[in-house]
Amino acid sequence: MDWCHYRFRSVWDLPAAPADVFAALEQAEDYPLWWPQVREVNPVDERSGVVRFRSFLPYDLVVTARERRNDPVAGVLEIAMTGDLDGWARWTVTALPAGTRARYDQEVDVRRPLMRSLAVPGRPLFRLNHALMMRAGRRGLTARLAAV
């Protein structure tokens, strides 16, 4: 097992139309407005940017994200990441009878030296850190969509 390799999946059921959810998720530069752990998003060009995030553990992660897919018809947003994490992340947005399901899939290798050195003992904390970040993101997006 590669202790520095992670696969995550989160599912958010949201009380909003799929087009509204997709539009909110598509605007990565606005994430810091509703997702507390996404500290900054600095666009580099129309398809990439530098993102800094931090959850409850006392360290920031910085990645350069580059758009790989933006398909509103299929409901898919996907990025490639390099930096403290190398890999990809994907949102898949689908309709529910009373709203939208946004599924987040991520597969990354940790490159940050401290996290690599703590890979075995820290793995449960790193996974918890990610889960807490995703929970806060769901709450933040739900509130943002309700306010629109």
mmCIF file of C-alpha atoms in Angstrom:
data_model
loop_
_atom_site.group_PDB
_atom_site.id
_atom_site.type_symbol
_atom_site.label_atom_id
_atom_site.label_comp_id
_atom_site.label_asym_id
_atom_site.label_seq_id
_atom_site.Cartn_x
_atom_site.Cartn_y
_atom_site.Cartn_z
ATOM 1 C CA MET A 1 0.000 0.000 0.000
ATOM 2 C CA ASP A 2 1.211 3.478 -0.879
ATOM 3 C CA TRP A 3 0.498 5.450 2.303
ATOM 4 C CA CYS A 4 0.844 8.739 0.406
ATOM 5 C CA HIS A 5 -1.911 7.898 -2.091
ATOM 6 C CA TYR A 6 -5.511 8.880 -1.308
ATOM 7 C CA ARG A 7 -8.892 8.318 -2.914
ATOM 8 C CA PHE A 8 -11.829 10.303 -1.613
ATOM 9 C CA ARG A 9 -15.526 10.406 -2.432
ATOM 10 C CA SER A 10 -18.081 12.760 -0.949
ATOM 11 C CA VAL A 11 -21.743 13.019 -1.862
ATOM 12 C CA TRP A 12 -23.695 16.197 -1.262
ATOM 13 C CA ASP A 13 -27.473 16.184 -1.692
ATOM 14 C CA LEU A 14 -28.436 19.822 -2.164
ATOM 15 C CA PRO A 15 -31.860 21.528 -2.286
ATOM 16 C CA ALA A 16 -31.221 23.427 -5.518
ATOM 17 C CA ALA A 17 -31.497 22.913 -9.256
ATOM 18 C CA PRO A 18 -28.615 21.093 -10.980
ATOM 19 C CA ALA A 19 -27.838 24.116 -13.167
ATOM 20 C CA ASP A 20 -27.494 26.313 -10.070
ATOM 21 C CA VAL A 21 -25.233 23.816 -8.316
ATOM 22 C CA PHE A 22 -23.085 23.387 -11.421
ATOM 23 C CA ALA A 23 -22.800 27.162 -11.843
ATOM 24 C CA ALA A 24 -21.683 27.587 -8.216
ATOM 25 C CA LEU A 25 -19.130 24.765 -8.430
ATOM 26 C CA GLU A 26 -17.848 26.089 -11.745
ATOM 27 C CA GLN A 27 -16.867 29.428 -10.134
ATOM 28 C CA ALA A 28 -13.797 28.205 -8.240
ATOM 29 C CA GLU A 29 -12.628 31.756 -7.526
ATOM 30 C CA ASP A 30 -15.762 32.167 -5.355
ATOM 31 C CA TYR A 31 -15.114 29.089 -3.209
ATOM 32 C CA PRO A 32 -13.510 31.132 -0.389
ATOM 33 C CA LEU A 33 -16.809 33.041 -0.067
ATOM 34 C CA TRP A 34 -18.720 29.929 1.000
ATOM 35 C CA TRP A 35 -16.128 27.246 1.815
ATOM 36 C CA PRO A 36 -14.108 28.321 4.871
ATOM 37 C CA GLN A 37 -11.253 25.862 4.289
ATOM 38 C CA VAL A 38 -10.585 27.150 0.776
ATOM 39 C CA ARG A 39 -8.509 30.134 1.848
ATOM 40 C CA GLU A 40 -7.662 31.584 -1.564
ATOM 41 C CA VAL A 41 -8.015 30.943 -5.256
ATOM 42 C CA ASN A 42 -5.765 32.982 -7.516
ATOM 43 C CA PRO A 43 -6.466 32.589 -11.222
ATOM 44 C CA VAL A 44 -3.423 32.101 -13.439
ATOM 45 C CA ASP A 45 -5.379 32.119 -16.703
ATOM 46 C CA GLU A 46 -8.875 31.136 -17.903
ATOM 47 C CA ARG A 47 -8.299 27.427 -17.191
ATOM 48 C CA SER A 48 -5.988 27.311 -14.171
ATOM 49 C CA GLY A 49 -5.285 28.826 -10.799
ATOM 50 C CA VAL A 50 -3.409 28.428 -7.546
ATOM 51 C CA VAL A 51 -5.501 27.259 -4.596
ATOM 52 C CA ARG A 52 -4.579 27.386 -0.918
ATOM 53 C CA PHE A 53 -6.649 25.440 1.584
ATOM 54 C CA ARG A 54 -6.518 24.423 5.221
ATOM 55 C CA SER A 55 -8.867 22.396 7.394
ATOM 56 C CA PHE A 56 -8.473 21.751 11.124
ATOM 57 C CA LEU A 57 -4.826 20.572 11.008
ATOM 58 C CA PRO A 58 -2.378 23.496 11.274
ATOM 59 C CA TYR A 59 -0.943 23.482 7.771
ATOM 60 C CA ASP A 60 -1.846 24.902 4.380
ATOM 61 C CA LEU A 61 -1.817 22.928 1.173
ATOM 62 C CA VAL A 62 -1.163 24.718 -2.099
ATOM 63 C CA VAL A 63 -1.951 23.273 -5.504
ATOM 64 C CA THR A 64 -2.086 24.507 -9.041
ATOM 65 C CA ALA A 65 -5.391 23.376 -10.522
ATOM 66 C CA ARG A 66 -5.905 23.111 -14.272
ATOM 67 C CA GLU A 67 -9.295 22.496 -15.822
ATOM 68 C CA ARG A 68 -9.470 19.186 -17.692
ATOM 69 C CA ARG A 69 -13.207 19.023 -18.290
ATOM 70 C CA ASN A 70 -16.094 21.457 -18.042
ATOM 71 C CA ASP A 71 -19.215 19.761 -19.405
ATOM 72 C CA PRO A 72 -22.504 21.297 -18.218
ATOM 73 C CA VAL A 73 -24.582 18.820 -20.249
ATOM 74 C CA ALA A 74 -22.953 15.823 -18.526
ATOM 75 C CA GLY A 75 -22.688 17.751 -15.248
ATOM 76 C CA VAL A 76 -18.940 17.159 -14.958
ATOM 77 C CA LEU A 77 -16.205 19.496 -13.754
ATOM 78 C CA GLU A 78 -12.711 18.016 -13.517
ATOM 79 C CA ILE A 79 -9.294 19.410 -12.685
ATOM 80 C CA ALA A 80 -5.724 18.154 -12.631
ATOM 81 C CA MET A 81 -3.684 19.194 -9.576
ATOM 82 C CA THR A 82 0.031 19.638 -9.011
ATOM 83 C CA GLY A 83 1.895 20.911 -5.990
ATOM 84 C CA ASP A 84 1.445 19.662 -2.433
ATOM 85 C CA LEU A 85 -1.035 17.188 -3.939
ATOM 86 C CA ASP A 86 -0.671 15.654 -7.400
ATOM 87 C CA GLY A 87 -3.672 14.059 -9.053
ATOM 88 C CA TRP A 88 -7.199 14.994 -10.027
ATOM 89 C CA ALA A 89 -10.585 15.956 -8.641
ATOM 90 C CA ARG A 90 -14.026 15.741 -10.237
ATOM 91 C CA TRP A 91 -17.504 17.042 -9.471
ATOM 92 C CA THR A 92 -20.401 15.138 -11.031
ATOM 93 C CA VAL A 93 -23.737 16.927 -10.749
ATOM 94 C CA THR A 94 -26.993 14.980 -11.262
ATOM 95 C CA ALA A 95 -30.657 15.739 -10.717
ATOM 96 C CA LEU A 96 -32.614 14.334 -7.785
ATOM 97 C CA PRO A 97 -36.415 14.473 -7.427
ATOM 98 C CA ALA A 98 -36.072 17.365 -4.959
ATOM 99 C CA GLY A 99 -32.737 18.927 -5.839
ATOM 100 C CA THR A 100 -29.268 17.869 -6.885
ATOM 101 C CA ARG A 101 -26.612 15.338 -6.005
ATOM 102 C CA ALA A 102 -23.043 16.627 -6.293
ATOM 103 C CA ARG A 103 -20.506 13.821 -6.075
ATOM 104 C CA TYR A 104 -16.889 14.724 -5.452
ATOM 105 C CA ASP A 105 -14.198 12.211 -6.391
ATOM 106 C CA GLN A 106 -10.517 12.836 -5.821
ATOM 107 C CA GLU A 107 -7.395 10.773 -6.316
ATOM 108 C CA VAL A 108 -4.094 12.312 -5.232
ATOM 109 C CA ASP A 109 -0.566 11.582 -4.152
ATOM 110 C CA VAL A 110 0.755 13.684 -1.300
ATOM 111 C CA ARG A 111 3.935 15.556 -2.209
ATOM 112 C CA ARG A 112 4.280 17.820 0.815
ATOM 113 C CA PRO A 113 7.373 16.532 2.692
ATOM 114 C CA LEU A 114 5.926 16.768 6.221
ATOM 115 C CA MET A 115 2.797 14.854 5.241
ATOM 116 C CA ARG A 116 4.904 12.222 3.479
ATOM 117 C CA SER A 117 7.068 11.725 6.561
ATOM 118 C CA LEU A 118 3.936 11.334 8.718
ATOM 119 C CA ALA A 119 2.115 9.182 6.146
ATOM 120 C CA VAL A 120 1.557 6.083 8.286
ATOM 121 C CA PRO A 121 0.741 7.547 11.718
ATOM 122 C CA GLY A 122 -0.988 10.610 10.269
ATOM 123 C CA ARG A 123 -3.216 8.894 7.718
ATOM 124 C CA PRO A 124 -6.327 8.706 9.959
ATOM 125 C CA LEU A 125 -5.950 12.406 10.838
ATOM 126 C CA PHE A 126 -5.433 13.379 7.194
ATOM 127 C CA ARG A 127 -8.599 11.488 6.218
ATOM 128 C CA LEU A 128 -10.540 13.112 9.079
ATOM 129 C CA ASN A 129 -9.178 16.515 8.059
ATOM 130 C CA HIS A 130 -10.521 15.952 4.541
ATOM 131 C CA ALA A 131 -13.919 14.735 5.802
ATOM 132 C CA LEU A 132 -14.346 17.826 7.992
ATOM 133 C CA MET A 133 -13.402 20.074 5.100
ATOM 134 C CA MET A 134 -15.971 18.416 2.851
ATOM 135 C CA ARG A 135 -18.694 18.651 5.505
ATOM 136 C CA ALA A 136 -18.059 22.378 5.883
ATOM 137 C CA GLY A 137 -18.096 22.788 2.103
ATOM 138 C CA ARG A 138 -21.511 21.121 1.836
ATOM 139 C CA ARG A 139 -22.898 23.393 4.547
ATOM 140 C CA GLY A 140 -21.395 26.472 2.924
ATOM 141 C CA LEU A 141 -22.698 25.655 -0.533
ATOM 142 C CA THR A 142 -26.162 24.847 0.834
ATOM 143 C CA ALA A 143 -26.290 28.266 2.508
ATOM 144 C CA ARG A 144 -24.975 30.042 -0.589
ATOM 145 C CA LEU A 145 -27.551 28.378 -2.844
ATOM 146 C CA ALA A 146 -30.355 29.247 -0.414
ATOM 147 C CA ALA A 147 -29.298 32.901 -0.435
ATOM 148 C CA VAL A 148 -29.452 33.226 -4.238
#
